[in-house]
mmCIF file with all atom_site columns, C-alpha atoms in Angstrom:
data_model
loop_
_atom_site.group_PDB
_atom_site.id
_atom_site.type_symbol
_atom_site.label_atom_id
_atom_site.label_alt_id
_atom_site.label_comp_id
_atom_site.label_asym_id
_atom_site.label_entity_id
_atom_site.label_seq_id
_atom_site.pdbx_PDB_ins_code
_atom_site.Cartn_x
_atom_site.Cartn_y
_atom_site.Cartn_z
_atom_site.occupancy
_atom_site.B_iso_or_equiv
_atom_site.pdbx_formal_charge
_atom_site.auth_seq_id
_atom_site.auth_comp_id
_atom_site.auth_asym_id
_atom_site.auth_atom_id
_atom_site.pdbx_PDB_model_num
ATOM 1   C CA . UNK A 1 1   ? -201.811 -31.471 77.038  1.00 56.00 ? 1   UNK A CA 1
ATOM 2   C CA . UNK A 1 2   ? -205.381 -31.429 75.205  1.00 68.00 ? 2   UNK A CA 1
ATOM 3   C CA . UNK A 1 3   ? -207.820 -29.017 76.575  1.00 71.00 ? 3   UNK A CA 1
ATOM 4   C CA . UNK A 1 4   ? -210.498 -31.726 76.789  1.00 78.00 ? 4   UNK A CA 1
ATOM 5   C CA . UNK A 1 5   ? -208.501 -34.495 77.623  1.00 82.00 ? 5   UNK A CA 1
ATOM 6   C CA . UNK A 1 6   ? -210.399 -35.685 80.998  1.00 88.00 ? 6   UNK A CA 1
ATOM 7   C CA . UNK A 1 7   ? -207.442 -35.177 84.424  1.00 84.00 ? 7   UNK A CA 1
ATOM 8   C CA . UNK A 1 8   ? -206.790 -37.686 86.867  1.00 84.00 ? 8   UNK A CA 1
ATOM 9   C CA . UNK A 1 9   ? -206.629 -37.803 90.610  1.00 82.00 ? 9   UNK A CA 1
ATOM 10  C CA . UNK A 1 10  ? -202.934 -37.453 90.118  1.00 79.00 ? 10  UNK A CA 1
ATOM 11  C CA . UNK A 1 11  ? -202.983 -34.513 87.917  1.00 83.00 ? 11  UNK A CA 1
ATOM 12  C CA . UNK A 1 12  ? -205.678 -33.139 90.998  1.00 85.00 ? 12  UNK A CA 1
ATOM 13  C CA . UNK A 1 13  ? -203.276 -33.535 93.189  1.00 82.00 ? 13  UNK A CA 1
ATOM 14  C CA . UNK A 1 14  ? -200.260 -32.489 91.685  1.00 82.00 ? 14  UNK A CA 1
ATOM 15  C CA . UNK A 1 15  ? -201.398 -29.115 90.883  1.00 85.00 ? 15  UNK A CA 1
ATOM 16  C CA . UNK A 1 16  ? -203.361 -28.333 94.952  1.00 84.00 ? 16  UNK A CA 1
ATOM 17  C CA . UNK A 1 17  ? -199.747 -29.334 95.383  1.00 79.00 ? 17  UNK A CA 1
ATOM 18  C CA . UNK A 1 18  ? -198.527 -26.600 93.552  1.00 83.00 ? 18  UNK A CA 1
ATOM 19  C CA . UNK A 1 19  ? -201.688 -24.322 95.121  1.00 86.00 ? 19  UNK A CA 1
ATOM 20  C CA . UNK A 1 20  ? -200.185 -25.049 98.753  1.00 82.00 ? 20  UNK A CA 1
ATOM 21  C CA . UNK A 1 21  ? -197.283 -24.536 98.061  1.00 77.00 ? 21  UNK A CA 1
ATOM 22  C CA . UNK A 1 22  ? -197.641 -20.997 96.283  1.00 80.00 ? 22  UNK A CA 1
ATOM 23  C CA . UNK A 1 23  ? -200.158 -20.361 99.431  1.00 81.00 ? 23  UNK A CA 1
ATOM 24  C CA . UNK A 1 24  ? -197.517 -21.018 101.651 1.00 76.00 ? 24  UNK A CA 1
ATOM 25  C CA . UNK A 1 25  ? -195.028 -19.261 99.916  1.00 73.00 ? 25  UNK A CA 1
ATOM 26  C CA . UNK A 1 26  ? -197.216 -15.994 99.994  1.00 78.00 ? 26  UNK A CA 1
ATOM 27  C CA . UNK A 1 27  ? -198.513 -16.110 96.199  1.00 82.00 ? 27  UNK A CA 1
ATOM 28  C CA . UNK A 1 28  ? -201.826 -16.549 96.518  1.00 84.00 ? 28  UNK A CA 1
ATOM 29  C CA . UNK A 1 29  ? -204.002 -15.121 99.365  1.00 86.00 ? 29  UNK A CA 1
ATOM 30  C CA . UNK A 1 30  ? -206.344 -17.121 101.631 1.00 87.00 ? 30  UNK A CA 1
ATOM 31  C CA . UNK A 1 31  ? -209.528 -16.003 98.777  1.00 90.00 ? 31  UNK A CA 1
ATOM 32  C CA . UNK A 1 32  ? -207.493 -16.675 95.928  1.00 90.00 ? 32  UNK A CA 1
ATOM 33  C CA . UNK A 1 33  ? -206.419 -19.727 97.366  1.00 88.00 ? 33  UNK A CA 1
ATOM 34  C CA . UNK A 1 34  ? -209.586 -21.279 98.177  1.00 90.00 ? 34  UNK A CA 1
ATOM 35  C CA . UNK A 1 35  ? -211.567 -20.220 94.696  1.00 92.00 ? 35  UNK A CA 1
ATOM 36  C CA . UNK A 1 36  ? -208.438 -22.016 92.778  1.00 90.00 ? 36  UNK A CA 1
ATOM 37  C CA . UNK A 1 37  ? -208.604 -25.102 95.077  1.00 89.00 ? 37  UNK A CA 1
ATOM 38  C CA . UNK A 1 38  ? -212.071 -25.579 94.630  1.00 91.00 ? 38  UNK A CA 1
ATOM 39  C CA . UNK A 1 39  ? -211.473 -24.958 90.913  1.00 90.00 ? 39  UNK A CA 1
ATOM 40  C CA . UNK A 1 40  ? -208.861 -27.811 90.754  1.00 88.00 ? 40  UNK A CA 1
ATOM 41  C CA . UNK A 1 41  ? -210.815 -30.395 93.229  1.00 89.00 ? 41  UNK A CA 1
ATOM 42  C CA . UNK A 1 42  ? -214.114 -30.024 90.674  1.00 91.00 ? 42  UNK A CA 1
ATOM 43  C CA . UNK A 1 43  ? -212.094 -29.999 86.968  1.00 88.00 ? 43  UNK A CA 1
ATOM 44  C CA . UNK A 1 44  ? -212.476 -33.027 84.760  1.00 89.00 ? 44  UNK A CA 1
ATOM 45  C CA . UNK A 1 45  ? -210.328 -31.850 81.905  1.00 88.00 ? 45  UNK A CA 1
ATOM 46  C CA . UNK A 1 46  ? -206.697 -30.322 81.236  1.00 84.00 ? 46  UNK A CA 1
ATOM 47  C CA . UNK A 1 47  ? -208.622 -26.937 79.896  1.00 87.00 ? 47  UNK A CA 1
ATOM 48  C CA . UNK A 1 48  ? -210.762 -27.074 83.426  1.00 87.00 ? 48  UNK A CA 1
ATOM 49  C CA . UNK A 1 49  ? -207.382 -27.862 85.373  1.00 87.00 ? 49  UNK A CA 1
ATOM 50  C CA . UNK A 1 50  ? -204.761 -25.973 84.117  1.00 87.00 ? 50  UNK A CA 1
ATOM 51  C CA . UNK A 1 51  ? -205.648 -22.290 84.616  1.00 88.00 ? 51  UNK A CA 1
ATOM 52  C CA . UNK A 1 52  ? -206.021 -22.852 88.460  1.00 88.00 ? 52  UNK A CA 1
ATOM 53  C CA . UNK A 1 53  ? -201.832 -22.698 88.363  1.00 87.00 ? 53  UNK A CA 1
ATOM 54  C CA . UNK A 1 54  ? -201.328 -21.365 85.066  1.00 87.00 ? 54  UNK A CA 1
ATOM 55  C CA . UNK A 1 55  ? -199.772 -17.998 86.630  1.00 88.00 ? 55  UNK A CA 1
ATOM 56  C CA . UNK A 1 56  ? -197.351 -20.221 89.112  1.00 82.00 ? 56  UNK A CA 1
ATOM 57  C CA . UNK A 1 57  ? -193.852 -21.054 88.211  1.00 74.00 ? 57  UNK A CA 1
ATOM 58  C CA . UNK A 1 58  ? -193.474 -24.567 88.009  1.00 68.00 ? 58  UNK A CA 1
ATOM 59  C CA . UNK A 1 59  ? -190.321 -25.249 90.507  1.00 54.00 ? 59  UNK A CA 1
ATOM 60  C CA . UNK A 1 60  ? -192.098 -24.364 93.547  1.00 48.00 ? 60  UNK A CA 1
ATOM 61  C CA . UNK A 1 61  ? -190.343 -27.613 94.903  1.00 46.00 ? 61  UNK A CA 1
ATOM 62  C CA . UNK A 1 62  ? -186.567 -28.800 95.238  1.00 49.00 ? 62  UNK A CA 1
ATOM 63  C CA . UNK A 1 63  ? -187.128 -32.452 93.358  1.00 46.00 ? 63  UNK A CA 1
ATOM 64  C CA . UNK A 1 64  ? -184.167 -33.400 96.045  1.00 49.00 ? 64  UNK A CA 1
ATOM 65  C CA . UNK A 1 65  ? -185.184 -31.949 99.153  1.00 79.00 ? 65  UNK A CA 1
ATOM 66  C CA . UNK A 1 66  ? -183.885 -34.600 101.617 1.00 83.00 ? 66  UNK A CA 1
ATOM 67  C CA . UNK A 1 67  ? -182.578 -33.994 104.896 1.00 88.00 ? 67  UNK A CA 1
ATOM 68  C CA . UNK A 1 68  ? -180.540 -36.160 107.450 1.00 88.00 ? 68  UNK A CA 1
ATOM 69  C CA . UNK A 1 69  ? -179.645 -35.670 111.094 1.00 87.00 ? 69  UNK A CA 1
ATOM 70  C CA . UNK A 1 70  ? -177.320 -38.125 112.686 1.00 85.00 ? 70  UNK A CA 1
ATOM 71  C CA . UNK A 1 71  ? -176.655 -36.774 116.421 1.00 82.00 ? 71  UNK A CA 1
ATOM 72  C CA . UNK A 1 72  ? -174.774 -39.767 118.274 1.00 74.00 ? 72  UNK A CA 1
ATOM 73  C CA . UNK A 1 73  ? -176.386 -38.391 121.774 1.00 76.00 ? 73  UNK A CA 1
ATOM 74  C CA . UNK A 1 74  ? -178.272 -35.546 122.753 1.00 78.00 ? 74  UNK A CA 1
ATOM 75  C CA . UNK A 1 75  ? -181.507 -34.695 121.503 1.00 87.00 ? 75  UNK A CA 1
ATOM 76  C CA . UNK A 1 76  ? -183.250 -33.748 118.288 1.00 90.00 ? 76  UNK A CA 1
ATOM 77  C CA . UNK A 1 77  ? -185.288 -31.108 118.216 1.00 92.00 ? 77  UNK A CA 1
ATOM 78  C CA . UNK A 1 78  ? -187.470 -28.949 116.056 1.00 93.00 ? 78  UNK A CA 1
ATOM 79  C CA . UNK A 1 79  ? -190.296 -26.527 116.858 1.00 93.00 ? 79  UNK A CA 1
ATOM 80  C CA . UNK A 1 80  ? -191.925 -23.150 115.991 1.00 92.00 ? 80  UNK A CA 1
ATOM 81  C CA . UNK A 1 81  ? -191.162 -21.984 112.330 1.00 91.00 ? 81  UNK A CA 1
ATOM 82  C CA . UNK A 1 82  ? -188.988 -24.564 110.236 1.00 92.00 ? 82  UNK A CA 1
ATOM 83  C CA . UNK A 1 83  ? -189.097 -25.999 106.928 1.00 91.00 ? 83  UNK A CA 1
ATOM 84  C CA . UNK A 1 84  ? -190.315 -29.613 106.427 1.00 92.00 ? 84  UNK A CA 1
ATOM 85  C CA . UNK A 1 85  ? -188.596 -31.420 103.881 1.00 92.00 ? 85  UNK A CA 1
ATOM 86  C CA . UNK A 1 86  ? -190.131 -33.923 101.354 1.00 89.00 ? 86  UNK A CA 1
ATOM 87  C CA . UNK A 1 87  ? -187.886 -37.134 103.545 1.00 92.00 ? 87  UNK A CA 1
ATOM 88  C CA . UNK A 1 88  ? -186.455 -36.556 107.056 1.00 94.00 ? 88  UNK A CA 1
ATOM 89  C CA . UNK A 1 89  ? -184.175 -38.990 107.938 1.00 93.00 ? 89  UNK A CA 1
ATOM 90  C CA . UNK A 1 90  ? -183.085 -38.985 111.658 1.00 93.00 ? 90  UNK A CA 1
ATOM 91  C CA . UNK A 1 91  ? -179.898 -40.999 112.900 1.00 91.00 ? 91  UNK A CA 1
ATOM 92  C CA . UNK A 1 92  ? -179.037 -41.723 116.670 1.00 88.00 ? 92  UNK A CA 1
ATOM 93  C CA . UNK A 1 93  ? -177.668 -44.160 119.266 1.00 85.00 ? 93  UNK A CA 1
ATOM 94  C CA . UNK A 1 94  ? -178.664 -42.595 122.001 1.00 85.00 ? 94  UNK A CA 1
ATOM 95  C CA . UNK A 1 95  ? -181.058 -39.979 122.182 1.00 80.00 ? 95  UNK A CA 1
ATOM 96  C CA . UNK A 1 96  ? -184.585 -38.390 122.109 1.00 90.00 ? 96  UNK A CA 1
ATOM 97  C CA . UNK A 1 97  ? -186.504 -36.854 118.612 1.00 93.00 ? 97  UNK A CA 1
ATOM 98  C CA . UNK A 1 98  ? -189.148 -34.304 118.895 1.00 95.00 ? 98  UNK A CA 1
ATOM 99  C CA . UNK A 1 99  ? -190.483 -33.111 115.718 1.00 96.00 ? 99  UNK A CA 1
ATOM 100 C CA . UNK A 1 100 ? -193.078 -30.780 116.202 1.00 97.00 ? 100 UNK A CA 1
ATOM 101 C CA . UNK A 1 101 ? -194.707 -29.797 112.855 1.00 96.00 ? 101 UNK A CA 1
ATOM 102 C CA . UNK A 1 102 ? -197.822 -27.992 113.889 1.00 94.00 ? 102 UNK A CA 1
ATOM 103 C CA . UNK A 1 103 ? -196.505 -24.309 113.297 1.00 93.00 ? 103 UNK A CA 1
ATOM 104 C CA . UNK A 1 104 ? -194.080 -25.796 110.671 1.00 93.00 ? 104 UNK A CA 1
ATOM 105 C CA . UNK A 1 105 ? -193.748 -25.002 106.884 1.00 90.00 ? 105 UNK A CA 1
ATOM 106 C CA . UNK A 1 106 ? -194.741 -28.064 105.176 1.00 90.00 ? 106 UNK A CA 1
ATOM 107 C CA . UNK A 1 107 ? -194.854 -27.587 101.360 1.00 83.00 ? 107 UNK A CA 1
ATOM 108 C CA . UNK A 1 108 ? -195.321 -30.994 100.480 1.00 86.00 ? 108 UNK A CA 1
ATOM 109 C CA . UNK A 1 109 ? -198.963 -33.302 101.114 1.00 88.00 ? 109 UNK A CA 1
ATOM 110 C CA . UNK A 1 110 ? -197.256 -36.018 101.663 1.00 90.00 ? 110 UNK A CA 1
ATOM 111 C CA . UNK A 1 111 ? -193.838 -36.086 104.009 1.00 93.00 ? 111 UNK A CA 1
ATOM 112 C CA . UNK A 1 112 ? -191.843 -39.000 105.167 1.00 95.00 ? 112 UNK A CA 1
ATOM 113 C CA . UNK A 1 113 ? -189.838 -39.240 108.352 1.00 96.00 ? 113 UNK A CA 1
ATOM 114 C CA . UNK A 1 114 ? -187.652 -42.173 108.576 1.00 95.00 ? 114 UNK A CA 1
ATOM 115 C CA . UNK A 1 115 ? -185.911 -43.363 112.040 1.00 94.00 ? 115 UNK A CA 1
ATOM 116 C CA . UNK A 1 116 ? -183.245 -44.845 112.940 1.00 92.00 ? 116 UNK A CA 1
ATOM 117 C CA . UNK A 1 117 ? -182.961 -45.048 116.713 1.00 90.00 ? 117 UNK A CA 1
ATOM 118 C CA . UNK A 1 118 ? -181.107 -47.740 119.064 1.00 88.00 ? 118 UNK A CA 1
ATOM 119 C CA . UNK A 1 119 ? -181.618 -46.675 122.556 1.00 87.00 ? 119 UNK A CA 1
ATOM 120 C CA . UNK A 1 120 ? -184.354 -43.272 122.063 1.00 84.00 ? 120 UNK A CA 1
ATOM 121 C CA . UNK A 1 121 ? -187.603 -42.497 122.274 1.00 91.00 ? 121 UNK A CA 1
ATOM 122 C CA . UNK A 1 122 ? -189.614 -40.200 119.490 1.00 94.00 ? 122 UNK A CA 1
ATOM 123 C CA . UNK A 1 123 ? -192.020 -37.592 119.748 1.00 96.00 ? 123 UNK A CA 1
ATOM 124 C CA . UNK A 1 124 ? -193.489 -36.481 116.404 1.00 97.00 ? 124 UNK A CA 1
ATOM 125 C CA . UNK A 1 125 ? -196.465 -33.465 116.675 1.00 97.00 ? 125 UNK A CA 1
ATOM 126 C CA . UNK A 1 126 ? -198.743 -33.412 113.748 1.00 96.00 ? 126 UNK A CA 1
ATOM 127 C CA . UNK A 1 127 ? -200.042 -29.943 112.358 1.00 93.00 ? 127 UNK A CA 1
ATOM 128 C CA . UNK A 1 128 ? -204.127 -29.486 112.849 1.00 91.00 ? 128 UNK A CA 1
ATOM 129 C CA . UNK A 1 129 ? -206.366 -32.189 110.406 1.00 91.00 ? 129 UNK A CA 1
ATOM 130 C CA . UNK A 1 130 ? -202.921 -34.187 109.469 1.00 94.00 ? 130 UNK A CA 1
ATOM 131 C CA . UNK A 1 131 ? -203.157 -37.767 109.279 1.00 95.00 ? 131 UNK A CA 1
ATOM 132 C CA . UNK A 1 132 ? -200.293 -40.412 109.993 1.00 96.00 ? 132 UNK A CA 1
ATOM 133 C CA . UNK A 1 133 ? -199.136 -43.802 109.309 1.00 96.00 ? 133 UNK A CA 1
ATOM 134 C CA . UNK A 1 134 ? -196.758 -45.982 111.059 1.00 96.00 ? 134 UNK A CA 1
ATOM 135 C CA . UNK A 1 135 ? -196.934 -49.487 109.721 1.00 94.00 ? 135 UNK A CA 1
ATOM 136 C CA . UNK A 1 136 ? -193.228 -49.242 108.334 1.00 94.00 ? 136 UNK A CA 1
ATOM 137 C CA . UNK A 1 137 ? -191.786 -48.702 112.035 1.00 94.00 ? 137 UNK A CA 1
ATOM 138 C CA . UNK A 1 138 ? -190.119 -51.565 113.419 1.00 94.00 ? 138 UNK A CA 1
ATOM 139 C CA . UNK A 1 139 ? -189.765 -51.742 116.904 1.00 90.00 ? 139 UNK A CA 1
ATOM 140 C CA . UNK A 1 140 ? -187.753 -54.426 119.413 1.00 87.00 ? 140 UNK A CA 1
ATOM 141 C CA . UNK A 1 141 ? -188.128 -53.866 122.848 1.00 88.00 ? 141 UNK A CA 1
ATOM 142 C CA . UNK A 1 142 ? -190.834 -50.452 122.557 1.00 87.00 ? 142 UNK A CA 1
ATOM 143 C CA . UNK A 1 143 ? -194.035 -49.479 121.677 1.00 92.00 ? 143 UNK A CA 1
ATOM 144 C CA . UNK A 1 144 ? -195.873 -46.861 118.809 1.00 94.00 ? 144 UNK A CA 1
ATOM 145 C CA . UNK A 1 145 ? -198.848 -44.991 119.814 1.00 94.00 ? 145 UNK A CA 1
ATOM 146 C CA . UNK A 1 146 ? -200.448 -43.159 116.488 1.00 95.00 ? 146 UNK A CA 1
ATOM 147 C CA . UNK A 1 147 ? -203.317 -40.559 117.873 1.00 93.00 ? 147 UNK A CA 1
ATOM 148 C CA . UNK A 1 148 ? -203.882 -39.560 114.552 1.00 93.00 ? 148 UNK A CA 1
ATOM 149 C CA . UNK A 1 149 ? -206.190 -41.094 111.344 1.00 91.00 ? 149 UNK A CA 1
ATOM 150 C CA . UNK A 1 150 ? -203.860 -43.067 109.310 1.00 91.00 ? 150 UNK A CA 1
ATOM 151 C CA . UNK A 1 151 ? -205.766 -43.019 105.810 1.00 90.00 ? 151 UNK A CA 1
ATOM 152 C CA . UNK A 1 152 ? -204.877 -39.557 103.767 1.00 89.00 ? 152 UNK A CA 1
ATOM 153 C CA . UNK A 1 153 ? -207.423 -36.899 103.714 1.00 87.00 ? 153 UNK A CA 1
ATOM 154 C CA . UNK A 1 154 ? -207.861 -34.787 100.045 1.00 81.00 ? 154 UNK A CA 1
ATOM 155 C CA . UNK A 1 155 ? -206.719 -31.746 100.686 1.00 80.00 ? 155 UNK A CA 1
ATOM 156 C CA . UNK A 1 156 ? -204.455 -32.552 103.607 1.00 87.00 ? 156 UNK A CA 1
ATOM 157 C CA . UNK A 1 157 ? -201.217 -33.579 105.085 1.00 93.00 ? 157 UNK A CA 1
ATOM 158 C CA . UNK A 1 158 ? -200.256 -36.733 105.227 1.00 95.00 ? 158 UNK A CA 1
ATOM 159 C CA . UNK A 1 159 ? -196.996 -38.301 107.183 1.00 96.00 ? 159 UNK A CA 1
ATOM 160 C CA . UNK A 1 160 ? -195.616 -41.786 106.312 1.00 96.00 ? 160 UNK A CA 1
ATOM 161 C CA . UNK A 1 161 ? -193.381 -42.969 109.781 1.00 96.00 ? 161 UNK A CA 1
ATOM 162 C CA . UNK A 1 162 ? -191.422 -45.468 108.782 1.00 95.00 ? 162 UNK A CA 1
ATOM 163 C CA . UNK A 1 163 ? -187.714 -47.117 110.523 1.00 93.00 ? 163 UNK A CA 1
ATOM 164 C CA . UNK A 1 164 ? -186.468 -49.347 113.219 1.00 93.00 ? 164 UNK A CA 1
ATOM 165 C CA . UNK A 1 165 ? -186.248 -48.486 116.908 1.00 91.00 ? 165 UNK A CA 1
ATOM 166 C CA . UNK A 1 166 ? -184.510 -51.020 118.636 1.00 89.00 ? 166 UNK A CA 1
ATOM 167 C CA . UNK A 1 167 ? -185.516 -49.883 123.004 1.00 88.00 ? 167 UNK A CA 1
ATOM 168 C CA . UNK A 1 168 ? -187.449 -47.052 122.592 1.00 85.00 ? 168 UNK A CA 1
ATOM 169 C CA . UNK A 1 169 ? -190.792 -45.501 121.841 1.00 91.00 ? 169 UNK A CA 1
ATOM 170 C CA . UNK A 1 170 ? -192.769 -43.611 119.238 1.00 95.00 ? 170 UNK A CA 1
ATOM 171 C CA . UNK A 1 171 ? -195.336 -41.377 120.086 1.00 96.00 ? 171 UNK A CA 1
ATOM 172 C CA . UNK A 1 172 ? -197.466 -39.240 117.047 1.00 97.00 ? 172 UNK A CA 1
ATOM 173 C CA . UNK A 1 173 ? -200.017 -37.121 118.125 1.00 96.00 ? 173 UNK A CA 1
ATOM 174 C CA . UNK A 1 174 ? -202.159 -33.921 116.798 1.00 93.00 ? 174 UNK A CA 1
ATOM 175 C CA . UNK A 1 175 ? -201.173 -30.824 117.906 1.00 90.00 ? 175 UNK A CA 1
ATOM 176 C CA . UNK A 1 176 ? -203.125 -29.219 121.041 1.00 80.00 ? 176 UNK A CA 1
ATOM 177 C CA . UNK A 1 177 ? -203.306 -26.151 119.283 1.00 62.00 ? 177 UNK A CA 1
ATOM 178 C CA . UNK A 1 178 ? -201.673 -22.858 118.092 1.00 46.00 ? 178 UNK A CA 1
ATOM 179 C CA . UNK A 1 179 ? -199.633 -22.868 121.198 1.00 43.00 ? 179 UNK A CA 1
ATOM 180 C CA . UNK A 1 180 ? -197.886 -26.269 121.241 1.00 39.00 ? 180 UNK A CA 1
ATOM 181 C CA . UNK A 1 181 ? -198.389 -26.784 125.076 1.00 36.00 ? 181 UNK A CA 1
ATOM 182 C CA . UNK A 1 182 ? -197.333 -30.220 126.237 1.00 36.00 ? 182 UNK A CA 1
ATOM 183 C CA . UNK A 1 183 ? -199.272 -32.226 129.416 1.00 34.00 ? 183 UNK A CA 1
#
């Protein structure tokens, strides 16, 4: 790339992609972090840009990093300190989904969670300033309840709901917290 050649908002955030993710995996500190963010939100050329990750290895994410869960019954549950992948696809006659993400690692800043549920109910807990959007869920006999913004935020996480659930409900909500508490 050309030094001078101006950057896009892609190229912006492509590389705080790369700067949350190297955060996240314990490269950069939370001062380090922030000066090369701000660095990459302000540059308007390659030569601006391109020092900000210049010192980060470029594979900082698995270009495949899908996972599927297909429980017939029971529930689906995940909590505490697990890694988010890039597309969660969840499976399941009958059962409940609880996601929690709000003490998760999420290395991407934008996730998708697709569902698939005939006769359950979902539960999906958003980490603190995350926004959501649920227009691709299809429901028959159920409702979806978004507590969250649903327009992406610079900087921030974004989840895209999408899926079918045929009698049940979805629920998405920001997280109460560092504790996780439910009401």
């Amino acid at each position: 790339m050309e030094p001078r050649t101006r950057v896009s908002g892609r190229e912006r955030d492509r590389v705080v992609h790369r700067l949350q993710q190297a955060f996240a995996d314990g490269r950069l500190g939370p001062g380090e972090m922030e000066e090369r963010l701000e660095r990459a939100l302000t540059a308007t050329s390659h030569g601006d840009l391109l020092p900000a990750v210049a010192d980060l290895p470029d594979d900082l994410d698995a270009p495949d990093d899908v996972v599927r869960l297909t429980p017939t019954a029971g529930r689906v549950k995940r909590s505490g300190d697990w890694r988010v992948p890039r597309l969660l696809r969840v499976e399941s006659e009958y059962g409940r989904v609880r996601l929690d993400l709000s003490r998760a690692l999420v290395r991407y800043p934008e996730i998708d969670i697709e569902l698939r549920l005939a006769y359950g109910s979902a539960t999906i807990v958003l980490p603190p300033g995350a926004t959501a959007n649920t227009d691709g869920v299809r429901i028959g006999w159920g409702s979806v309840t978004c507590g969250a913004p649903g327009r992406p935020r610079p900087g921030g996480i974004h989840v895209r709901i999408t899926g079918e659930l045929e009698y049940g409900r979805l629920r998405v909500r920001p997280s109460r917290g560092w504790l996780g508490t439910r009401r």
